[in-house]
N, CA and C atoms as an extended XYZ file, in Angstrom:
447
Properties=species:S:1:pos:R:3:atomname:S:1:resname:S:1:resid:I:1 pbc="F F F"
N         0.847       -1.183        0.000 N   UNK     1
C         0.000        0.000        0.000 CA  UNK     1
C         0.886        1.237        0.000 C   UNK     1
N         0.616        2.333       -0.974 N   UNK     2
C         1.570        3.490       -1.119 CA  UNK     2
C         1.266        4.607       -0.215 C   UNK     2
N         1.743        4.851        0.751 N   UNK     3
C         1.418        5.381        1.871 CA  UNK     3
C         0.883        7.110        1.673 C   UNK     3
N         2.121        7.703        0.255 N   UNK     4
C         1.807        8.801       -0.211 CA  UNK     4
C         0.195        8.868       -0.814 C   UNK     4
N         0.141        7.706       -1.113 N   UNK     5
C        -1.306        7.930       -1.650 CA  UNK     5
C        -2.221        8.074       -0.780 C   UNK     5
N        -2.586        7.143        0.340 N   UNK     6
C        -3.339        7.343        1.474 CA  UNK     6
C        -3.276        8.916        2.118 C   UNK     6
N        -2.217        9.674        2.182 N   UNK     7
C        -1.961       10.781        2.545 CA  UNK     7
C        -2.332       11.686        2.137 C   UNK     7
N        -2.017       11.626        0.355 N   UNK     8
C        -3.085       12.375       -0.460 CA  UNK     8
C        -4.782       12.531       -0.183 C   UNK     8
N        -5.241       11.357       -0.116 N   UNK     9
C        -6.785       11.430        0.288 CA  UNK     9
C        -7.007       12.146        1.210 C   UNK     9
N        -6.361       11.386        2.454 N   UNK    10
C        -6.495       12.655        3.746 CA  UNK    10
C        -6.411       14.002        3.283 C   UNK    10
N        -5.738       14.680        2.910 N   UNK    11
C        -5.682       16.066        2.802 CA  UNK    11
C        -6.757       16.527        1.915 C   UNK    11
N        -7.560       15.142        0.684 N   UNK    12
C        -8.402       16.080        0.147 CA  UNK    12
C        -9.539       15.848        0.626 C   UNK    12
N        -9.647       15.038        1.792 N   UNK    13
C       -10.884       14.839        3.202 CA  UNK    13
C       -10.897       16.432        3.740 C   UNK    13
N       -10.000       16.466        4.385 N   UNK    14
C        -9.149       17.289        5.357 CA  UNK    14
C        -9.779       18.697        4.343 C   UNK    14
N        -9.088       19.195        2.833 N   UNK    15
C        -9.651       20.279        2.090 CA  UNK    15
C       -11.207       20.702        1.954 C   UNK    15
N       -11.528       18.943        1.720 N   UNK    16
C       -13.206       19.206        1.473 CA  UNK    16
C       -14.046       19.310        2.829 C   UNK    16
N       -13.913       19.260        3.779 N   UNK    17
C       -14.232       19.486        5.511 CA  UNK    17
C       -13.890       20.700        5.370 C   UNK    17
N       -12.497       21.377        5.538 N   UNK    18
C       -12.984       22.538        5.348 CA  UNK    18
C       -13.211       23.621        4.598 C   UNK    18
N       -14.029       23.507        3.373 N   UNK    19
C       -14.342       23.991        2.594 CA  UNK    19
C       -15.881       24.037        2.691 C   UNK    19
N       -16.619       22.947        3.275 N   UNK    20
C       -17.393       22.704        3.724 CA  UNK    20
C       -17.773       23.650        5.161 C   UNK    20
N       -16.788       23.846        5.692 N   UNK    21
C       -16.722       24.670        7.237 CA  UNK    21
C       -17.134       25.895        6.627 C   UNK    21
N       -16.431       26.479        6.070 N   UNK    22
C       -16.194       27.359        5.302 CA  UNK    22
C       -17.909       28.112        4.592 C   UNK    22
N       -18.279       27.378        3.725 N   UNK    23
C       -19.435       27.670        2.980 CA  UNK    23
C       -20.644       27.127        4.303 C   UNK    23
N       -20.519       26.819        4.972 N   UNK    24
C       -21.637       26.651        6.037 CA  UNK    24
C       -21.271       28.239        6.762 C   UNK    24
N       -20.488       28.528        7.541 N   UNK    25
C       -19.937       29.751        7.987 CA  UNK    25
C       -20.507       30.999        7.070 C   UNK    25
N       -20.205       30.626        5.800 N   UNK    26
C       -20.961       32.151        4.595 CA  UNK    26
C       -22.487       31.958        4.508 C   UNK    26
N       -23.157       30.543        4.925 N   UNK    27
C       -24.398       30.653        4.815 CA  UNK    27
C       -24.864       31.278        5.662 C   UNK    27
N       -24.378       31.441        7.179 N   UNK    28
C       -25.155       31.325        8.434 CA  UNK    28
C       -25.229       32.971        8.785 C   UNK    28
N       -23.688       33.273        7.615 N   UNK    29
C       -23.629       35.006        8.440 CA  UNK    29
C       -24.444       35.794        7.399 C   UNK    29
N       -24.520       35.094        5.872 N   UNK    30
C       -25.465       36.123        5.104 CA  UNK    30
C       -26.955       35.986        5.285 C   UNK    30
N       -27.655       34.768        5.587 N   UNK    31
C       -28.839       34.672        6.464 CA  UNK    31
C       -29.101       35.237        7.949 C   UNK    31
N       -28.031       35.634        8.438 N   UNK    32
C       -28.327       36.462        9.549 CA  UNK    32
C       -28.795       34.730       10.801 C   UNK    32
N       -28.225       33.814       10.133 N   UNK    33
C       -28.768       32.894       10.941 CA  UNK    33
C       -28.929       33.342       12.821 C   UNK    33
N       -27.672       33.429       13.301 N   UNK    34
C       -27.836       33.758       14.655 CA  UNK    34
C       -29.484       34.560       15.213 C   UNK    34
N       -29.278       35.927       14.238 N   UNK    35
C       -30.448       36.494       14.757 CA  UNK    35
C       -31.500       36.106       14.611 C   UNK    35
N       -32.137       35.249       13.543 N   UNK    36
C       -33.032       34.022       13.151 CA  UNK    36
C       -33.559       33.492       14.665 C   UNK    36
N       -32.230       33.048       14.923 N   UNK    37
C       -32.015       32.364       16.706 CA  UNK    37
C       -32.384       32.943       17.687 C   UNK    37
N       -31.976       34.081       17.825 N   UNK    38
C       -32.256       35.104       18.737 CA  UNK    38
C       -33.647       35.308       19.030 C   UNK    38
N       -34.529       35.616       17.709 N   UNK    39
C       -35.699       36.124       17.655 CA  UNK    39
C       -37.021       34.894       18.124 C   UNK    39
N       -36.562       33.731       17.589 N   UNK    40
C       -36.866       32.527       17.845 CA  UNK    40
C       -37.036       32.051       19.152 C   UNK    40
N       -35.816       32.573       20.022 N   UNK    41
C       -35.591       32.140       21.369 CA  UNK    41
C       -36.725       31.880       21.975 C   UNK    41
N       -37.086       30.155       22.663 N   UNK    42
C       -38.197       30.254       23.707 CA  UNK    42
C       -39.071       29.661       22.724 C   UNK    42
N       -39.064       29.362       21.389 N   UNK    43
C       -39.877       28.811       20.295 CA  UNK    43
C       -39.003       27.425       19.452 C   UNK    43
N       -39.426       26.354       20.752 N   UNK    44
C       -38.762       25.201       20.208 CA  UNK    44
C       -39.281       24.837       18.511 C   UNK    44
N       -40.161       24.616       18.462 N   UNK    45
C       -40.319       24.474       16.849 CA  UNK    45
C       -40.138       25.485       15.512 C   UNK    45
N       -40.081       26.723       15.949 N   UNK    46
C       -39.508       27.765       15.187 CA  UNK    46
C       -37.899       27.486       14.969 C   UNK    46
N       -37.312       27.734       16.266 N   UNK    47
C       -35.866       27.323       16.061 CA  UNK    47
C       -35.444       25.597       15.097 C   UNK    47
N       -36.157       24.974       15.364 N   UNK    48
C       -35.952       23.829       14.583 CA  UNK    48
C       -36.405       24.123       13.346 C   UNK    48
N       -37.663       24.894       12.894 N   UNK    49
C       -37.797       25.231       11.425 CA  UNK    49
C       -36.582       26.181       10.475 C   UNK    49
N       -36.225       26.803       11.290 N   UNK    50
C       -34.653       27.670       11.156 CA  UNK    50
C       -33.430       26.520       10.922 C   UNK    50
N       -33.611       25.536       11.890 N   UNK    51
C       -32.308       24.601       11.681 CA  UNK    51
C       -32.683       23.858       10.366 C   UNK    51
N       -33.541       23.560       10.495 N   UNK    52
C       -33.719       22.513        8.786 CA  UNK    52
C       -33.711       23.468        7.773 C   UNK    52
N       -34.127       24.972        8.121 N   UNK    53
C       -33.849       25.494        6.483 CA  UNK    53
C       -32.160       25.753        6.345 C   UNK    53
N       -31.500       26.225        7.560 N   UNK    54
C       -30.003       25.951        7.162 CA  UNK    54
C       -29.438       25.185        6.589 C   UNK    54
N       -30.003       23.600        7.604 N   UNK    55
C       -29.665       22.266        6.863 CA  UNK    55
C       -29.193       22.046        5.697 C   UNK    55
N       -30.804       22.612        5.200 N   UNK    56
C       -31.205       22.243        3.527 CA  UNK    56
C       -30.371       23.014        2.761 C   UNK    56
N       -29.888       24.597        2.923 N   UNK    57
C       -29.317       24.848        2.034 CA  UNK    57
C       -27.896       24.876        1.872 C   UNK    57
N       -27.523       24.232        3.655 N   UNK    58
C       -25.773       23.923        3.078 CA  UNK    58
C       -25.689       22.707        3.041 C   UNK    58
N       -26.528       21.512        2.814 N   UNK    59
C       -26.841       20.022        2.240 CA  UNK    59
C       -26.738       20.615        0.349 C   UNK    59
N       -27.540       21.094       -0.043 N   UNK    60
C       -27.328       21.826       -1.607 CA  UNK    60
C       -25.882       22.458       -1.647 C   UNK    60
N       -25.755       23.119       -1.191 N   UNK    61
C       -24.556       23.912       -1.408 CA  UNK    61
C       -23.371       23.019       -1.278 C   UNK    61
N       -23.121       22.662       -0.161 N   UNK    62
C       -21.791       22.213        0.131 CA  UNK    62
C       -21.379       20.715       -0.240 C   UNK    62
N       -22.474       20.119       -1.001 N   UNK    63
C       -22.491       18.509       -1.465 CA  UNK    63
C       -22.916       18.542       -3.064 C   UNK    63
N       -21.686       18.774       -3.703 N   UNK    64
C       -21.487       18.251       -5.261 CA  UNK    64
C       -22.415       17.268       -5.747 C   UNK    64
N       -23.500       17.522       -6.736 N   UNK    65
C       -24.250       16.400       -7.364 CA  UNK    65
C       -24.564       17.165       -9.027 C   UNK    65
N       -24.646       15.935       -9.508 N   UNK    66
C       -24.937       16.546      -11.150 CA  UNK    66
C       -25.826       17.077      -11.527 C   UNK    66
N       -27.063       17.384      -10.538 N   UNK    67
C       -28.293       18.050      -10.805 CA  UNK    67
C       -29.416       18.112      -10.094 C   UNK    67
N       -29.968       18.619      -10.114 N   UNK    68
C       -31.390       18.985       -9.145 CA  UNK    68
C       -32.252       19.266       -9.181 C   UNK    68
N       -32.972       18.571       -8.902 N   UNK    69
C       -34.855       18.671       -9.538 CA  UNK    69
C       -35.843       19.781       -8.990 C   UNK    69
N       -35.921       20.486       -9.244 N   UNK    70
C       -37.068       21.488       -8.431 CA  UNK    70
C       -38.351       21.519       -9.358 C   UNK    70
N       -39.288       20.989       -8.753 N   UNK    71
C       -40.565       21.034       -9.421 CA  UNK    71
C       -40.879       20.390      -10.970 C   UNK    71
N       -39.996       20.017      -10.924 N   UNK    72
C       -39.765       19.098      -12.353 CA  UNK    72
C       -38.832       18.971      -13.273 C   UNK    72
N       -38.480       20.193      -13.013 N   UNK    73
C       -37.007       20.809      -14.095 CA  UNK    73
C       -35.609       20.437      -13.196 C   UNK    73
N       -34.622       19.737      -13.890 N   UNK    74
C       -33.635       19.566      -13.383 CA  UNK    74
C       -32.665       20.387      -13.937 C   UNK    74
N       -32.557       20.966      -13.039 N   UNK    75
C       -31.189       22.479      -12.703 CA  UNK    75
C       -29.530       21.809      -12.823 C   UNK    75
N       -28.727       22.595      -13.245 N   UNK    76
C       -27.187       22.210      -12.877 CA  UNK    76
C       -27.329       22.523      -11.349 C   UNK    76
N       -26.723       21.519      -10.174 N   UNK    77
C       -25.900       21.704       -9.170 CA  UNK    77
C       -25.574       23.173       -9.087 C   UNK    77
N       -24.293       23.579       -9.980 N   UNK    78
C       -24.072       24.834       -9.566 CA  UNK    78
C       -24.527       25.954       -9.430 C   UNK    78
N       -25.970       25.942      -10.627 N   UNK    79
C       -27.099       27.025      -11.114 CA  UNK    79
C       -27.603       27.331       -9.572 C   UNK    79
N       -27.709       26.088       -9.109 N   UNK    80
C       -28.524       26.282       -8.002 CA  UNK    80
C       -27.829       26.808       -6.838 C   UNK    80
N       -26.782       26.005       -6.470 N   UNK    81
C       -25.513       26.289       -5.441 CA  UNK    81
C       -25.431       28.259       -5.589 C   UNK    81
N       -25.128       28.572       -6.641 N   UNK    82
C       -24.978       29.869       -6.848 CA  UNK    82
C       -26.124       30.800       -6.337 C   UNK    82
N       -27.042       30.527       -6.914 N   UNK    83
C       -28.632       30.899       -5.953 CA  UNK    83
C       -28.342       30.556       -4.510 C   UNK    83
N       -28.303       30.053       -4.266 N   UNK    84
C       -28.909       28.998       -2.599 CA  UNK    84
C       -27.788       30.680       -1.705 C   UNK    84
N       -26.310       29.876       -2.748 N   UNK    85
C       -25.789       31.593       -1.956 CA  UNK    85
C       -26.023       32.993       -2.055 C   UNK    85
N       -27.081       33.038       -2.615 N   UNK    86
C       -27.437       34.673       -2.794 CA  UNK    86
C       -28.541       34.874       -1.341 C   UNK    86
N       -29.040       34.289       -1.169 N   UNK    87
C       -29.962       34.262        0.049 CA  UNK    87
C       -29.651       34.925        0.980 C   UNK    87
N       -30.584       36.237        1.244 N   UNK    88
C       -30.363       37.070        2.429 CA  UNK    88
C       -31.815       36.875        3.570 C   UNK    88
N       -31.378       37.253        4.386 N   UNK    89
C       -32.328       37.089        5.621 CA  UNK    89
C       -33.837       37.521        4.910 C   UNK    89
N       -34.175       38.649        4.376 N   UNK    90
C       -35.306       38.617        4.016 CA  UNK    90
C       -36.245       37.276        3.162 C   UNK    90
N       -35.166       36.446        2.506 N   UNK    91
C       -35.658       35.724        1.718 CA  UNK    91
C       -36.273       34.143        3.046 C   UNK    91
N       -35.546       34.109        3.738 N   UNK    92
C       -35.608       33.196        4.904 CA  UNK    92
C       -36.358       33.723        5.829 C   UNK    92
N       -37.063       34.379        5.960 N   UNK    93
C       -38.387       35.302        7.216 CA  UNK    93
C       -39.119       35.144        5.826 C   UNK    93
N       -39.566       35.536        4.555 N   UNK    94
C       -40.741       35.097        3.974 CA  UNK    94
C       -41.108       33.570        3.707 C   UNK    94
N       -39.730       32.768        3.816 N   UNK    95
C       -39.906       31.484        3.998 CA  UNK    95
C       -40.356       30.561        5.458 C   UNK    95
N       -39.965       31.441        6.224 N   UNK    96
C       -40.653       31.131        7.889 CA  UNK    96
C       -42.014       31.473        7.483 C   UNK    96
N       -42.421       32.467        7.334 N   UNK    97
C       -43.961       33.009        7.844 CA  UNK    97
C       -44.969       32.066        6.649 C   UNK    97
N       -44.144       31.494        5.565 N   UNK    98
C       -44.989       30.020        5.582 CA  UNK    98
C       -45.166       28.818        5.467 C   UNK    98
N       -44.053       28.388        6.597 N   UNK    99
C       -44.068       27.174        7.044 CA  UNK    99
C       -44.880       27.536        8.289 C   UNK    99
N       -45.003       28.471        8.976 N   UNK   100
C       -45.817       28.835       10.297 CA  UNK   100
C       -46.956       28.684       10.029 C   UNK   100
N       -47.419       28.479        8.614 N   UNK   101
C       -49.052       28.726        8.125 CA  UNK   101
C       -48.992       27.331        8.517 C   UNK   101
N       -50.169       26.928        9.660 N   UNK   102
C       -50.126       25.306        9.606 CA  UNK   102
C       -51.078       24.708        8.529 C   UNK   102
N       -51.846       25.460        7.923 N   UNK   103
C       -52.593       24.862        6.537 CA  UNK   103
C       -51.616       24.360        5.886 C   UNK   103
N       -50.642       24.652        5.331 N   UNK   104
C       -49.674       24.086        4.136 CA  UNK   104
C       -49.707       22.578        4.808 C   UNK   104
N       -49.840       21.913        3.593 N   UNK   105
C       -50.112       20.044        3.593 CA  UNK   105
C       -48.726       19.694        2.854 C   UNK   105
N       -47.151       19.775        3.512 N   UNK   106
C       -46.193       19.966        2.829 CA  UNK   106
C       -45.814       18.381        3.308 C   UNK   106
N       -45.926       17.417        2.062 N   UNK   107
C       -45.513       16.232        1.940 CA  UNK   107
C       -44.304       15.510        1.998 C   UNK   107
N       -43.474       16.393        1.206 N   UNK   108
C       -41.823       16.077        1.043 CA  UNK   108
C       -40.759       17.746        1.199 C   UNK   108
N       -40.732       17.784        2.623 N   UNK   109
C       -40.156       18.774        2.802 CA  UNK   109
C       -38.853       19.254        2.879 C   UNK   109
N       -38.265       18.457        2.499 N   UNK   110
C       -37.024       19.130        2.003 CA  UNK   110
C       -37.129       19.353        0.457 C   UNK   110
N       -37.883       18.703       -0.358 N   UNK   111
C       -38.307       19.242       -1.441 CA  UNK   111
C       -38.850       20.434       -1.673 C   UNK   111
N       -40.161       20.652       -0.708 N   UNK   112
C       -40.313       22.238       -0.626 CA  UNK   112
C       -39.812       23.385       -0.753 C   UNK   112
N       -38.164       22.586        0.732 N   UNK   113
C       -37.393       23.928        0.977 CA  UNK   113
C       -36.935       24.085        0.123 C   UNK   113
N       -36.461       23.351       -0.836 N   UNK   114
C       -34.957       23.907       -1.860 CA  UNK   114
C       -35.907       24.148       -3.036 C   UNK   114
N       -37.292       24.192       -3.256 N   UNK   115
C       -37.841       24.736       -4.214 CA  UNK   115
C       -38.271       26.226       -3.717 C   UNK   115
N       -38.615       26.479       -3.115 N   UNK   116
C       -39.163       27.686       -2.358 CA  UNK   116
C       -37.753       28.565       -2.129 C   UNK   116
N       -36.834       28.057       -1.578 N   UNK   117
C       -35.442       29.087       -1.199 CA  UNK   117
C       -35.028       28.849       -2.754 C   UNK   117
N       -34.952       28.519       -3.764 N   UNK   118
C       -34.232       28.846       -5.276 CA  UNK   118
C       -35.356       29.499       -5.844 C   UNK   118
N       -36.844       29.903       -5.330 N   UNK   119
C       -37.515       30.492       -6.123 CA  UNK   119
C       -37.370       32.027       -5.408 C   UNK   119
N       -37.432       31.746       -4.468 N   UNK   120
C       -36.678       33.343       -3.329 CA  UNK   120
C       -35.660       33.869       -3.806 C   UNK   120
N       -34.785       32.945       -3.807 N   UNK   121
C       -33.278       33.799       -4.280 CA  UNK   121
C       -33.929       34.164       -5.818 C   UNK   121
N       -34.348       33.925       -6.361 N   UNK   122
C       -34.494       34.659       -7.656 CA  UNK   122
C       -35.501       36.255       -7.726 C   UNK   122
N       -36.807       35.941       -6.826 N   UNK   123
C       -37.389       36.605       -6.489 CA  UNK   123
C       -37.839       37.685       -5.424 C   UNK   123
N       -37.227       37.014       -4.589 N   UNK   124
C       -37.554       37.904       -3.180 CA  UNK   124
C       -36.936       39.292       -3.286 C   UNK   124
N       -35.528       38.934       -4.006 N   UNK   125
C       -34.958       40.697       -4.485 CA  UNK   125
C       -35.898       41.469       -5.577 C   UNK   125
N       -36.298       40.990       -6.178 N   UNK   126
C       -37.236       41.828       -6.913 CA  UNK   126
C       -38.589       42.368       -6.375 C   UNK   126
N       -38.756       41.410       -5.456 N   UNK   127
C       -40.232       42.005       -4.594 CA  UNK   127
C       -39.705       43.119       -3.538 C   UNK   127
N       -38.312       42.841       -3.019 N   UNK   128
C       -37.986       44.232       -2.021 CA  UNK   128
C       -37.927       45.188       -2.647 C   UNK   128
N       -37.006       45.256       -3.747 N   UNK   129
C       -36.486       46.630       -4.750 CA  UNK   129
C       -38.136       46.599       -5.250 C   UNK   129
N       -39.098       46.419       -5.620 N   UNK   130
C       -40.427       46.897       -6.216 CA  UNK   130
C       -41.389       47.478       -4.894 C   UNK   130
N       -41.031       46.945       -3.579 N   UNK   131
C       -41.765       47.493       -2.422 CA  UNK   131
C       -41.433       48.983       -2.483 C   UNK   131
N       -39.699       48.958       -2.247 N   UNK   132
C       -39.231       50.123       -2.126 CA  UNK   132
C       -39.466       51.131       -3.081 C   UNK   132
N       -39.099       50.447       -4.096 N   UNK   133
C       -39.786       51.655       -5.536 CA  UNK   133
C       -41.046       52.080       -5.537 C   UNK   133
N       -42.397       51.205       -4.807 N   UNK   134
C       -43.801       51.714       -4.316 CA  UNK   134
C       -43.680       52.694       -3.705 C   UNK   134
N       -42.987       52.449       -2.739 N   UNK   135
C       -42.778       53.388       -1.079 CA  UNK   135
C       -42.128       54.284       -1.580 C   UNK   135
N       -40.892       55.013       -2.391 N   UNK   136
C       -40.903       56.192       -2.963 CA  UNK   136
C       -41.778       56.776       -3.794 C   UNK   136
N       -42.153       56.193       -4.383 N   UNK   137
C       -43.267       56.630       -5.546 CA  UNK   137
C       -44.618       57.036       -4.803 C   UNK   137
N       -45.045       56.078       -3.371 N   UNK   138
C       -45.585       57.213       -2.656 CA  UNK   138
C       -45.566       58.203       -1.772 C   UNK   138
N       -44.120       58.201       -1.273 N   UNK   139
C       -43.426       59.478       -0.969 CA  UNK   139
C       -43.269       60.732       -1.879 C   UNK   139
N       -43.057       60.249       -3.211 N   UNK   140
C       -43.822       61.575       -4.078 CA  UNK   140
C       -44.642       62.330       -4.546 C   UNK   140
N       -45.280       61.340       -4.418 N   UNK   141
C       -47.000       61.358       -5.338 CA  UNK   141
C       -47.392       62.040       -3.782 C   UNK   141
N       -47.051       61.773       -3.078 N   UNK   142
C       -48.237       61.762       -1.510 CA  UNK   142
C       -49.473       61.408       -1.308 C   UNK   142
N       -50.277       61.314       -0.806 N   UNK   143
C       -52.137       60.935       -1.017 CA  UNK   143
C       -52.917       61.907       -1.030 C   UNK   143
N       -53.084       61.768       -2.453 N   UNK   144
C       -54.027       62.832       -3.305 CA  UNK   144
C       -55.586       62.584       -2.574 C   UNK   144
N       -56.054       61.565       -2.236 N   UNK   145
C       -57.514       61.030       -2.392 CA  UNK   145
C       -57.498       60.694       -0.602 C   UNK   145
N       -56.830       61.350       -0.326 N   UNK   146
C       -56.684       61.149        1.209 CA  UNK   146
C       -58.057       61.937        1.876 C   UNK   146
N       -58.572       62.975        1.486 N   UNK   147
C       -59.718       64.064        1.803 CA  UNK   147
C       -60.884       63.638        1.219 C   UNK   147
N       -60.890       62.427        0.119 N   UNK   148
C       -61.945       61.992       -0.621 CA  UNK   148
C       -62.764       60.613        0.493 C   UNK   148
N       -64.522       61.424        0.570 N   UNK   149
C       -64.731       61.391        1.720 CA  UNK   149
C       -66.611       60.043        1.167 C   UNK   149
């Protein structure tokens, strides 16, 4: 047995651990995970709905596969990986407030999550920047029909 070789592996264990450390660490601080936690505090099943959406998206992210099915369409790995990291806290609080809906009849839920957080990361920035563009636009306009009685 070639010992250099065994040695080699280790180190690319050893690289991919922490690289893995690494991209879990960039998930947790651009989700604002902690404060997630914070706010949660005292809400055992909230905090656990917070831990599985982390889960889920550094399970996607940080684990290489040739592709990924969301809703039918199978995505490149990286298409998605690249999304999953755009995810800011806003996109993860519109994804809490509905899993909190206890109506949702959510069957296969980790399927959910990684369909719902890759449809966020695409969208959720466009729904803030269009709130905000409302909210100036009625900071200009002001309310005309405000006296209309």
């Amino acid at each position: 047995r070639d010992s250099s070789t065994s040695r080699g592996l280790g180190d690319v264990y050893k690289r991919q651990e922490k690289d893995t450390e690494q991209l879990r660490k960039f998930v947790a601080e651009n989700i604002k995970l902690k404060q997630f936690y914070e706010v949660a505090e005292g809400n055992a099943s909230e905090q656990e709905m917070i831990r599985e959406i982390y889960d889920t998206i550094c399970d996607v992210v940080c684990f290489p596969r040739k592709q990924i099915t969301i809703k039918g369409t199978s995505y490149p790995w990286q298409v998605v990986k690249s999304q999953l990291l755009k995810l800011k806290p806003v996109h993860i609080a519109n994804l809490l407030e509905r899993l909190v809906d206890n109506s949702l009849e959510i069957k296969n839920m980790e399927s959910y999550l990684i369909s719902t957080l890759y449809a966020e990361s695409l969208s959720g920035t466009l729904k803030e920047q269009a709130d905000l563009h409302d909210d100036y636009l009625r900071y200009l306009r002001g309310n005309p029909y405000q006296n209309i009685q």
